[in-house]
Short mmCIF file of C-alpha atoms and ligand atoms in Angstrom, two decimals:
data_model
loop_
_atom_site.label_atom_id
_atom_site.label_comp_id
_atom_site.label_asym_id
_atom_site.label_seq_id
_atom_site.Cartn_x
_atom_site.Cartn_y
_atom_site.Cartn_z
CA UNK A 1 -14.90 -56.46 -34.19
CA UNK A 2 -14.97 -52.67 -34.37
CA UNK A 3 -15.03 -50.40 -37.41
CA UNK A 4 -13.91 -46.81 -37.81
CA UNK A 5 -16.41 -44.31 -39.25
CA UNK A 6 -14.94 -41.11 -40.67
CA UNK A 7 -16.77 -38.11 -42.10
CA UNK A 8 -14.47 -36.30 -44.51
CA UNK A 9 -13.98 -32.58 -44.97
CA UNK A 10 -13.46 -31.39 -41.41
CA UNK A 11 -10.39 -29.22 -40.81
CA UNK A 12 -7.92 -30.32 -38.14
CA UNK A 13 -6.54 -27.68 -35.81
CA UNK A 14 -4.97 -27.57 -32.38
CA UNK A 15 -2.28 -29.78 -30.88
CA UNK A 16 -1.86 -33.55 -31.27
CA UNK A 17 0.73 -35.48 -29.28
CA UNK A 18 2.89 -38.44 -30.32
CA UNK A 19 3.25 -41.56 -28.17
CA UNK A 20 6.35 -43.69 -27.61
CA UNK A 21 7.70 -45.71 -30.54
CA UNK A 22 6.26 -49.22 -30.97
CA UNK A 23 9.31 -50.38 -32.93
CA UNK A 24 11.66 -49.30 -30.17
CA UNK A 25 9.49 -50.58 -27.30
CA UNK A 26 9.18 -54.13 -28.66
CA UNK A 27 12.93 -54.95 -28.84
CA UNK A 28 13.47 -52.99 -25.63
CA UNK A 29 10.89 -55.17 -23.87
CA UNK A 30 12.85 -58.19 -25.15
CA UNK A 31 16.11 -56.65 -23.89
CA UNK A 32 14.81 -56.78 -20.29
CA UNK A 33 15.48 -60.55 -20.52
CA UNK A 34 19.21 -59.78 -20.50
CA UNK A 35 19.26 -59.06 -16.75
CA UNK A 36 17.78 -60.53 -13.61
CA UNK A 37 17.41 -57.00 -12.23
CA UNK A 38 14.36 -54.78 -12.63
CA UNK A 39 13.87 -52.59 -15.70
CA UNK A 40 11.39 -49.68 -15.64
CA UNK A 41 10.29 -48.57 -19.12
CA UNK A 42 8.59 -45.20 -19.58
CA UNK A 43 6.67 -43.57 -22.46
CA UNK A 44 5.63 -47.03 -23.67
CA UNK A 45 2.76 -46.74 -26.18
CA UNK A 46 -0.54 -48.32 -25.12
CA UNK A 47 -0.83 -50.86 -27.96
CA UNK A 48 -2.02 -54.43 -28.44
CA UNK A 49 1.46 -55.47 -29.64
CA UNK A 50 2.99 -54.19 -26.41
CA UNK A 51 0.45 -56.01 -24.26
CA UNK A 52 1.16 -59.13 -26.26
CA UNK A 53 4.92 -58.87 -25.84
CA UNK A 54 4.28 -58.43 -22.09
CA UNK A 55 2.28 -61.69 -22.12
CA UNK A 56 5.15 -63.51 -23.82
CA UNK A 57 7.66 -62.20 -21.24
CA UNK A 58 5.35 -63.39 -18.48
CA UNK A 59 5.05 -66.79 -20.17
CA UNK A 60 8.85 -66.99 -20.16
CA UNK A 61 8.82 -66.37 -16.39
CA UNK A 62 9.41 -62.64 -16.05
CA UNK A 63 7.48 -60.54 -13.54
CA UNK A 64 5.67 -57.90 -15.60
CA UNK A 65 3.69 -55.01 -14.17
CA UNK A 66 2.08 -52.04 -15.93
CA UNK A 67 2.36 -49.35 -13.25
CA UNK A 68 0.57 -46.72 -15.34
CA UNK A 69 -0.79 -46.49 -18.93
CA UNK A 70 2.70 -45.81 -20.34
CA UNK A 71 5.04 -47.30 -17.70
CA UNK A 72 6.04 -50.96 -17.31
CA UNK A 73 8.19 -52.68 -14.67
CA UNK A 74 9.83 -55.94 -15.76
CA UNK A 75 12.01 -58.32 -13.74
CA UNK A 76 13.27 -61.35 -15.65
CA UNK A 77 14.91 -63.16 -12.73
CA UNK A 78 14.12 -66.81 -13.56
CA UNK A 79 13.18 -67.35 -17.18
CA UNK A 80 12.69 -70.18 -19.66
CA UNK A 81 14.44 -70.30 -23.02
CA UNK A 82 11.41 -71.49 -25.02
CA UNK A 83 8.69 -69.41 -26.78
CA UNK A 84 6.01 -71.55 -28.48
CA UNK A 85 4.38 -71.14 -31.89
CA UNK A 86 0.96 -70.24 -30.53
CA UNK A 87 2.49 -67.09 -29.02
CA UNK A 88 5.17 -66.19 -31.56
CA UNK A 89 2.90 -66.56 -34.61
CA UNK A 90 0.69 -63.71 -33.37
CA UNK A 91 3.42 -61.12 -33.49
CA UNK A 92 6.52 -61.13 -35.69
CA UNK A 93 8.50 -58.91 -33.38
CA UNK A 94 8.73 -61.84 -30.97
CA UNK A 95 11.68 -62.95 -33.11
CA UNK A 96 13.52 -60.37 -30.97
CA UNK A 97 13.40 -62.84 -28.09
CA UNK A 98 16.06 -64.99 -29.74
CA UNK A 99 19.01 -62.67 -29.15
CA UNK A 100 18.48 -61.91 -25.46
CA UNK A 101 17.61 -65.51 -24.54
CA UNK A 102 20.68 -66.87 -26.35
CA UNK A 103 22.79 -64.09 -24.86
CA UNK A 104 21.64 -64.60 -21.27
CA UNK A 105 20.79 -68.35 -21.08
CA UNK A 106 23.17 -69.47 -23.86
CA UNK A 107 20.24 -71.29 -25.47
CA UNK A 108 16.89 -70.44 -27.06
CA UNK A 109 14.02 -72.32 -28.67
CA UNK A 110 11.77 -69.93 -30.54
CA UNK A 111 9.14 -70.69 -33.12
CA UNK A 112 9.76 -69.28 -36.59
CA UNK A 113 7.45 -66.26 -36.96
CA UNK A 114 6.09 -66.85 -40.46
CA UNK A 115 5.35 -64.10 -42.96
CA UNK A 116 2.74 -61.41 -43.00
CA UNK A 117 0.69 -59.48 -45.54
CA UNK A 118 3.50 -57.08 -46.49
CA UNK A 119 5.93 -59.83 -47.42
CA UNK A 120 7.58 -63.17 -46.55
CA UNK A 121 9.60 -61.55 -43.72
CA UNK A 122 12.54 -64.04 -43.67
CA UNK A 123 14.98 -64.06 -40.74
CA UNK A 124 17.98 -65.52 -42.57
CA UNK A 125 20.13 -62.54 -41.62
CA UNK A 126 19.21 -62.90 -37.94
CA UNK A 127 20.34 -66.56 -38.08
CA UNK A 128 23.46 -65.65 -40.05
CA UNK A 129 24.35 -63.23 -37.26
CA UNK A 130 23.84 -65.83 -34.54
CA UNK A 131 25.97 -68.33 -36.47
CA UNK A 132 28.58 -65.60 -36.90
CA UNK A 133 28.76 -65.41 -33.11
CA UNK A 134 29.63 -69.11 -33.04
CA UNK A 135 26.19 -70.35 -32.02
CA UNK A 136 24.81 -73.68 -33.21
CA UNK A 137 21.73 -72.72 -35.21
CA UNK A 138 19.21 -75.42 -36.10
CA UNK A 139 15.73 -75.24 -37.55
CA UNK A 140 13.45 -78.14 -36.80
CA UNK A 141 9.66 -78.55 -36.82
CA UNK A 142 9.19 -74.79 -37.32
CA UNK A 143 11.40 -73.85 -34.39
CA UNK A 144 14.80 -72.18 -34.23
CA UNK A 145 17.16 -73.90 -31.76
CA UNK A 146 20.11 -71.81 -30.67
CA UNK A 147 23.03 -73.18 -28.63
CA UNK A 148 25.32 -70.34 -27.62
CA UNK A 149 27.55 -72.19 -25.17
CA UNK A 150 30.56 -71.70 -27.46
CA UNK A 151 29.60 -68.20 -28.66
CA UNK A 152 32.31 -65.55 -28.95
CA UNK A 153 32.68 -62.11 -30.50
CA UNK A 154 33.22 -61.81 -34.26
CA UNK A 155 32.90 -59.56 -37.33
CA UNK A 156 29.36 -59.91 -38.72
CA UNK A 157 27.97 -58.39 -41.94
CA UNK A 158 24.21 -57.88 -41.72
CA UNK A 159 23.38 -56.47 -45.17
CA UNK A 160 20.82 -58.21 -47.35
CA UNK A 161 19.19 -57.66 -50.73
CA UNK A 162 17.11 -54.84 -49.27
CA UNK A 163 19.91 -53.33 -47.20
CA UNK A 164 20.12 -53.54 -43.42
CA UNK A 165 17.69 -55.36 -41.12
CA UNK A 166 16.15 -53.50 -38.17
CA UNK A 167 15.13 -56.39 -35.92
CA UNK A 168 18.03 -58.45 -37.25
CA UNK A 169 20.43 -55.79 -35.97
CA UNK A 170 18.53 -55.64 -32.67
CA UNK A 171 18.64 -59.43 -32.29
CA UNK A 172 22.35 -59.86 -33.00
CA UNK A 173 23.14 -56.83 -30.87
CA UNK A 174 21.23 -58.23 -27.90
CA UNK A 175 22.98 -61.59 -28.29
CA UNK A 176 26.42 -59.97 -28.48
CA UNK A 177 26.32 -57.72 -25.40
CA UNK A 178 26.79 -60.75 -23.09
CA UNK A 179 28.95 -62.74 -25.54
CA UNK A 180 32.66 -62.84 -24.60
CA UNK A 181 34.98 -60.87 -26.87
CA UNK A 182 34.56 -58.11 -29.43
CA UNK A 183 31.75 -58.15 -31.97
CA UNK A 184 31.59 -55.77 -34.93
CA UNK A 185 28.26 -55.56 -36.77
CA UNK A 186 28.76 -54.11 -40.25
CA UNK A 187 25.77 -52.77 -42.23
CA UNK A 188 23.89 -52.41 -38.95
CA UNK A 189 20.48 -50.70 -39.16
CA UNK A 190 20.67 -47.01 -38.18
CA UNK A 191 16.96 -46.55 -37.44
CA UNK A 192 16.29 -44.32 -34.39
CA UNK A 193 14.60 -47.33 -32.75
CA UNK A 194 17.90 -49.28 -32.96
CA UNK A 195 19.70 -46.27 -31.48
CA UNK A 196 17.16 -46.27 -28.64
CA UNK A 197 17.80 -49.95 -27.97
CA UNK A 198 21.57 -49.32 -27.93
CA UNK A 199 21.11 -46.46 -25.47
CA UNK A 200 18.97 -48.62 -23.21
CA UNK A 201 21.55 -51.45 -23.30
CA UNK A 202 24.35 -48.99 -22.47
CA UNK A 203 22.27 -47.76 -19.50
CA UNK A 204 22.25 -51.41 -18.33
CA UNK A 205 26.06 -51.60 -18.58
CA UNK A 206 26.59 -52.79 -22.15
CA UNK A 207 29.71 -51.66 -24.01
CA UNK A 208 28.61 -50.43 -27.46
CA UNK A 209 30.38 -47.98 -29.79
CA UNK A 210 29.29 -46.53 -33.14
CA UNK A 211 25.69 -46.08 -31.99
CA UNK A 212 23.63 -44.67 -34.88
CA UNK A 213 26.25 -45.67 -37.46
CA UNK A 214 26.27 -48.70 -39.78
CA UNK A 215 29.18 -50.13 -37.77
CA UNK A 216 28.44 -51.20 -34.19
CA UNK A 217 31.34 -52.39 -32.02
CA UNK A 218 30.36 -54.37 -28.92
CA UNK A 219 32.65 -55.59 -26.15
CA UNK A 220 30.87 -58.43 -24.36
CA UNK A 221 30.42 -57.98 -20.60
CA UNK A 222 29.78 -60.52 -17.84
CA UNK A 223 26.34 -59.27 -16.83
CA UNK A 224 23.94 -56.37 -17.22
CA UNK A 225 22.05 -54.46 -14.56
CA UNK A 226 18.54 -53.08 -14.50
CA UNK A 227 17.59 -49.64 -15.79
CA UNK A 228 14.95 -46.96 -16.01
CA UNK A 229 14.56 -45.98 -19.63
CA UNK A 230 12.22 -43.64 -21.55
CA UNK A 231 11.22 -44.82 -25.04
CA UNK A 232 11.74 -42.31 -27.87
CA UNK A 233 8.79 -40.74 -29.75
CA UNK A 234 7.19 -42.71 -32.58
CA UNK A 235 8.39 -41.04 -35.79
CA UNK A 236 5.90 -43.06 -37.86
CA UNK A 237 2.92 -41.92 -35.80
CA UNK A 238 4.32 -38.38 -35.95
CA UNK A 239 4.67 -38.65 -39.74
CA UNK A 240 1.14 -39.97 -40.00
CA UNK A 241 -0.14 -36.88 -38.16
CA UNK A 242 1.97 -34.55 -40.32
CA UNK A 243 0.34 -36.06 -43.41
CA UNK A 244 -3.07 -35.70 -41.75
CA UNK A 245 -2.24 -32.01 -41.37
CA UNK A 246 -1.12 -31.78 -45.00
CA UNK A 247 -4.47 -33.28 -46.03
CA UNK A 248 -6.83 -31.47 -43.69
CA UNK A 249 -4.86 -29.32 -41.31
CA UNK A 250 -5.52 -25.76 -40.31
CA UNK A 251 -2.48 -24.97 -38.12
CA UNK A 252 -2.29 -28.51 -36.73
CA UNK A 253 0.63 -28.75 -34.30
CA UNK A 254 2.20 -32.18 -33.78
CA UNK A 255 4.06 -32.32 -30.46
CA UNK A 256 6.42 -34.69 -28.57
CA UNK A 257 8.11 -35.74 -31.80
CA UNK A 258 11.80 -35.59 -32.73
CA UNK A 259 12.45 -33.54 -35.90
CA UNK A 260 15.93 -35.07 -36.28
CA UNK A 261 14.35 -38.53 -36.74
CA UNK A 262 12.11 -37.33 -39.58
CA UNK A 263 14.39 -35.53 -42.04
CA UNK A 264 13.40 -37.60 -45.11
CA UNK A 265 9.64 -37.10 -44.64
CA UNK A 266 9.97 -33.40 -43.79
CA UNK A 267 12.10 -32.96 -46.92
CA UNK A 268 9.46 -34.68 -49.09
CA UNK A 269 6.57 -32.70 -47.57
CA UNK A 270 8.46 -29.46 -48.22
CA UNK A 271 9.19 -30.58 -51.80
CA UNK A 272 5.50 -31.12 -52.47
CA UNK A 273 4.70 -27.70 -50.98
CA UNK A 274 3.11 -28.53 -47.63
CA UNK A 275 3.31 -25.47 -45.37
CA UNK A 276 5.41 -26.75 -42.45
CA UNK A 277 6.66 -24.70 -39.54
CA UNK A 278 9.31 -26.33 -37.34
CA UNK A 279 8.63 -24.79 -33.93
CA UNK A 280 11.35 -26.74 -32.08
CA UNK A 281 13.06 -30.15 -32.11
CA UNK A 282 9.82 -31.55 -30.65
CA UNK A 283 7.05 -29.61 -32.40
CA UNK A 284 5.92 -28.98 -35.98
CA UNK A 285 2.89 -27.01 -37.19
CA UNK A 286 1.41 -28.13 -40.51
CA UNK A 287 -1.50 -26.90 -42.64
CA UNK A 288 -3.28 -27.84 -45.79
CA UNK A 289 -1.78 -25.70 -48.54
CA UNK A 290 -3.88 -22.93 -50.00
CA UNK A 291 -2.72 -23.99 -53.46
CA UNK A 292 -2.36 -27.44 -55.04
CA UNK A 293 0.61 -29.51 -53.91
CA UNK A 294 3.21 -30.65 -56.42
CA UNK A 295 3.55 -34.35 -57.28
CA UNK A 296 6.73 -35.96 -55.94
CA UNK A 297 8.64 -39.21 -56.39
CA UNK A 298 9.31 -41.22 -53.24
CA UNK A 299 11.65 -44.19 -52.81
CA UNK A 300 11.73 -46.06 -49.52
CA UNK A 301 15.15 -46.85 -48.05
CA UNK A 302 16.62 -47.87 -44.70
CA UNK A 303 17.09 -44.91 -42.31
CA UNK A 304 17.95 -42.11 -42.86
CA UNK A 305 16.14 -42.70 -46.17
CA UNK A 306 12.35 -42.40 -46.54
CA UNK A 307 10.75 -44.91 -44.16
CA UNK A 308 8.77 -47.76 -45.66
CA UNK A 309 6.36 -47.43 -42.72
CA UNK A 310 5.19 -44.04 -43.99
CA UNK A 311 4.87 -45.08 -47.67
CA UNK A 312 1.17 -45.98 -47.54
CA UNK A 313 0.32 -42.71 -45.82
CA UNK A 314 2.23 -40.79 -48.53
CA UNK A 315 0.18 -42.64 -51.16
CA UNK A 316 -2.97 -41.14 -49.62
CA UNK A 317 -1.54 -37.63 -49.86
CA UNK A 318 -0.38 -38.09 -53.45
CA UNK A 319 -3.77 -39.59 -54.38
CA UNK A 320 -5.24 -36.08 -54.28
CA UNK A 321 -2.15 -34.19 -55.44
CA UNK A 322 -2.51 -33.09 -59.09
CA UNK A 323 -0.03 -34.71 -61.46
CA UNK A 324 1.78 -38.04 -61.44
CA UNK A 325 3.77 -39.20 -58.38
CA UNK A 326 5.80 -42.40 -58.37
CA UNK A 327 6.19 -44.19 -55.05
CA UNK A 328 8.79 -46.96 -55.11
CA UNK A 329 8.88 -49.52 -52.30
CA UNK A 330 12.41 -50.89 -51.97
CA UNK A 331 12.08 -52.55 -48.57
CA UNK A 332 8.88 -54.62 -48.92
CA UNK A 333 8.10 -54.65 -52.68
CA UNK A 334 4.56 -55.98 -52.11
CA UNK A 335 3.61 -53.36 -49.55
CA UNK A 336 0.71 -51.95 -51.57
CA UNK A 337 -2.31 -53.55 -49.92
CA UNK A 338 -3.70 -50.07 -49.29
CA UNK A 339 -3.86 -49.37 -53.05
CA UNK A 340 -6.96 -51.43 -53.98
CA UNK A 341 -8.78 -49.87 -51.03
CA UNK A 342 -7.75 -46.34 -52.01
CA UNK A 343 -8.94 -47.16 -55.54
CA UNK A 344 -12.36 -47.92 -54.04
CA UNK A 345 -12.32 -44.33 -52.81
CA UNK A 346 -11.56 -43.02 -56.30
CA UNK A 347 -7.77 -42.98 -56.26
CA UNK A 348 -6.07 -43.60 -59.61
CA UNK A 349 -3.00 -45.72 -58.77
CA UNK A 350 -1.31 -48.30 -60.99
CA UNK A 351 1.13 -50.82 -59.55
CA UNK A 352 4.13 -51.68 -61.71
CA UNK A 353 6.36 -54.07 -59.69
CA UNK A 354 7.74 -52.11 -56.72
CA UNK A 355 6.27 -48.85 -58.10
CA UNK A 356 2.94 -47.20 -57.41
CA UNK A 357 2.14 -44.72 -60.18
CA UNK A 358 -0.26 -42.26 -58.58
CA UNK A 359 -2.34 -39.92 -60.76
CA UNK A 360 -3.68 -37.28 -58.39
CA UNK A 361 -7.48 -36.83 -58.40
CA UNK A 362 -9.46 -33.72 -57.50
CA UNK A 363 -11.23 -35.62 -54.77
CA UNK A 364 -11.77 -38.98 -53.09
CA UNK A 365 -15.17 -40.33 -52.11
CA UNK A 366 -16.00 -42.07 -48.87
CA UNK A 367 -16.54 -45.83 -49.06
CA UNK A 368 -16.37 -48.98 -46.95
CA UNK A 369 -12.73 -50.16 -47.09
CA UNK A 370 -10.76 -53.00 -45.55
CA UNK A 371 -7.63 -52.56 -43.44
CA UNK A 372 -4.99 -55.18 -44.24
CA UNK A 373 -1.98 -54.21 -42.19
CA UNK A 374 -0.94 -51.59 -39.71
CA UNK A 375 0.23 -48.79 -41.98
CA UNK A 376 -2.33 -49.46 -44.73
CA UNK A 377 -5.00 -48.92 -42.06
CA UNK A 378 -3.50 -45.53 -41.26
CA UNK A 379 -3.47 -44.61 -44.95
CA UNK A 380 -7.20 -45.38 -45.19
CA UNK A 381 -7.99 -43.27 -42.13
CA UNK A 382 -6.06 -40.37 -43.68
CA UNK A 383 -7.93 -40.74 -46.98
CA UNK A 384 -11.20 -40.78 -45.06
CA UNK A 385 -10.35 -37.43 -43.46
CA UNK A 386 -10.52 -35.72 -46.86
CA UNK A 387 -12.90 -37.94 -48.81
CA UNK A 388 -16.37 -36.61 -49.61
CA UNK A 389 -18.91 -38.39 -47.44
CA UNK A 390 -18.44 -41.24 -44.99
CA UNK A 391 -15.63 -43.80 -45.00
CA UNK A 392 -15.94 -47.03 -43.02
CA UNK A 393 -12.67 -48.81 -42.23
CA UNK A 394 -13.09 -52.47 -41.28
CA UNK A 395 -10.66 -54.83 -39.48
CA UNK A 396 -9.16 -51.98 -37.48
CA UNK A 397 -7.52 -54.43 -35.09
CA UNK A 398 -4.56 -53.89 -37.44
CA UNK A 399 -4.57 -50.24 -36.40
CA UNK A 400 -4.60 -51.07 -32.69
CA UNK A 401 -1.27 -52.83 -33.10
CA UNK A 402 0.58 -49.59 -33.79
CA UNK A 403 -1.52 -46.52 -33.02
CA UNK A 404 -2.41 -45.50 -29.48
CA UNK A 405 -5.99 -44.18 -29.62
CA UNK A 406 -5.62 -42.55 -33.06
CA UNK A 407 -9.38 -41.83 -33.23
CA UNK A 408 -9.38 -40.07 -29.86
CA UNK A 409 -6.34 -38.00 -30.83
CA UNK A 410 -7.78 -37.02 -34.24
CA UNK A 411 -11.24 -36.27 -32.81
CA UNK A 412 -9.64 -33.91 -30.30
CA UNK A 413 -8.34 -31.76 -33.18
CA UNK A 414 -11.59 -31.67 -35.15
CA UNK A 415 -11.88 -34.92 -37.08
CA UNK A 416 -15.31 -36.54 -37.22
CA UNK A 417 -14.13 -40.07 -36.51
CA UNK A 418 -15.82 -42.69 -34.38
CA UNK A 419 -14.94 -46.24 -33.39
CA UNK A 420 -18.13 -48.30 -33.55
CA UNK A 421 -19.08 -51.95 -33.16
CA UNK A 422 -19.31 -53.57 -36.61
CA UNK A 423 -23.03 -54.19 -36.04
CA UNK A 424 -23.62 -50.41 -36.22
CA UNK A 425 -22.39 -50.35 -39.80
CA UNK A 426 -25.20 -50.29 -42.41
CA UNK A 427 -25.65 -53.91 -43.48
CA UNK A 428 -25.58 -53.05 -47.18
CA UNK A 429 -22.16 -51.43 -46.71
CA UNK A 430 -20.59 -54.23 -44.70
CA UNK A 431 -18.93 -56.73 -47.03
CA UNK A 432 -18.54 -59.07 -44.07
CA UNK A 433 -22.19 -58.96 -43.01
CA UNK A 434 -23.79 -62.38 -43.08
C1 LIG B 501 11.10 -53.55 -38.82
O1 LIG B 501 10.72 -54.81 -39.35
C2 LIG B 501 9.82 -52.88 -38.38
N1 LIG B 501 9.18 -53.68 -37.34
C3 LIG B 501 8.89 -52.69 -39.57
O2 LIG B 501 7.76 -51.96 -39.10
C4 LIG B 501 9.61 -51.87 -40.62
O3 LIG B 501 8.77 -51.76 -41.76
C5 LIG B 501 10.92 -52.55 -41.01
O4 LIG B 501 11.73 -52.75 -39.83
C6 LIG B 501 11.73 -51.73 -42.00
O5 LIG B 501 12.00 -50.48 -41.46
C7 LIG B 501 9.68 -53.64 -36.08
O6 LIG B 501 10.65 -52.96 -35.81
C8 LIG B 501 8.96 -54.45 -35.05
P1 LIG B 501 13.81 -55.59 -41.68
P2 LIG B 501 11.86 -55.91 -39.68
O7 LIG B 501 14.43 -56.80 -41.09
O8 LIG B 501 12.98 -55.75 -38.75
C9 LIG B 501 14.48 -58.31 -45.50
C10 LIG B 501 5.50 -51.45 -38.85
O9 LIG B 501 4.61 -51.16 -39.67
N2 LIG B 501 15.08 -59.26 -44.56
O10 LIG B 501 14.50 -54.28 -41.53
O11 LIG B 501 11.19 -57.23 -39.78
C11 LIG B 501 13.00 -58.08 -45.23
O12 LIG B 501 12.21 -59.06 -45.88
C12 LIG B 501 6.46 -52.58 -39.16
O13 LIG B 501 5.68 -50.87 -37.75
C13 LIG B 501 15.66 -60.41 -45.06
O14 LIG B 501 15.67 -60.68 -46.26
O15 LIG B 501 12.32 -55.45 -41.13
C14 LIG B 501 12.80 -56.70 -45.81
O16 LIG B 501 12.65 -56.81 -47.20
C15 LIG B 501 6.16 -53.25 -40.49
N3 LIG B 501 16.23 -61.29 -44.19
C16 LIG B 501 14.11 -55.98 -45.49
O17 LIG B 501 15.08 -57.03 -45.29
C17 LIG B 501 16.26 -61.05 -42.84
O18 LIG B 501 16.80 -61.87 -42.08
C18 LIG B 501 14.09 -55.12 -44.26
O19 LIG B 501 13.52 -55.89 -43.23
C19 LIG B 501 15.65 -59.87 -42.35
C20 LIG B 501 15.08 -58.98 -43.23
#
């Protein structure tokens, strides 16, 4: 396994580009199962999760070809309806196979995904949506069995205790586009990644209205055609780089983003006093403020609220912002695995239920820390950029799931960050050394 070694205190300047959005690409890869024609997907981020989803599509029988680092060609002409546990368990987003397989083949047999470190990750709302479409939904031996032979359009409410569901909306949407009749999804997720999926489905011939709103109206069609579709920019990667700039930037320009997808974060960064210059819809220049930032309160909500996927990164910024900031996690209440690791670097953060009470410190100190999930890993990298001394981040395979060469991109703008084999880490610093 590799580790990331970061030397803190180096200013970041220049231009850093944003890749395509992981959380759009994954359901969009699944959506290629809805047609026997060829789909060409562009601006796909080069991530382990993407390569894994490609493997699952191939397992199902699709022809999958990566024609260049960010372009994939997928033809799902003859496909199976069954995805086994040994594949699904490795990546939650494979739950998104259920909708397209049930929509196209009128049956699906997909292993239940299981939880992950940020929470139990139930799929009850996905299954409620499928049942709402008139499918027979059975769970047996850890698998979900869907029989959609009698499926027809219906009114479906997809709100749960934490609000809307992103992949739940994607799943039910992908099932409904080939289901006879009219389907209305109320309390649909409005995340830009769901909008991107809707736009891709429309480009294949789907009939969807209300795109971007909490009410999606779908008229089922007989079949869908292929498409060529460009994935939207990753607003979470972009936000991660904006926070890197707020921590250590000297005129750091983040490019290929979409400002309109990032209103909540931009608003919060302005509130805390980060000098931000919006150059265009696709470019923002950010710098470390010459004076101390102000503490802010953050509450995560479904889009257009503050994204839960940027909460950990915001914790890192508030950890060195004087005063007390309260960060409340409403989507995944346990999503604070980054906190104990930030505490190892000198952060003063107390967890009270879904709240992180952050008392800003004058500095953080480099230390060996353990990545636990994708966004917690990013938070630790950010903290390492400003910590005094060297920070070692272990288990960075979590990072590879959602960030396309983050070390290369940060090094190109001045960070001293290197990806090394774990054996190069000083033995006395490596908690996993034998
Ligand atoms: C998507 O996960 C993203 N993943 C997550 O990003 C993101 O954090 C999350 O949406 C929220 O924005 C992908 O898109 C692949 P949800 P998803 O269904 O769809 C509860 C990252 O770091 N819920 O919107 O699984 C659920 O437990 C990842 O890139 C139910 O109770 O999230 C959570 O509390 C992490 N029942 C809330 O709803 C259900 O059937 C929102 O979950 C479904 C969800």
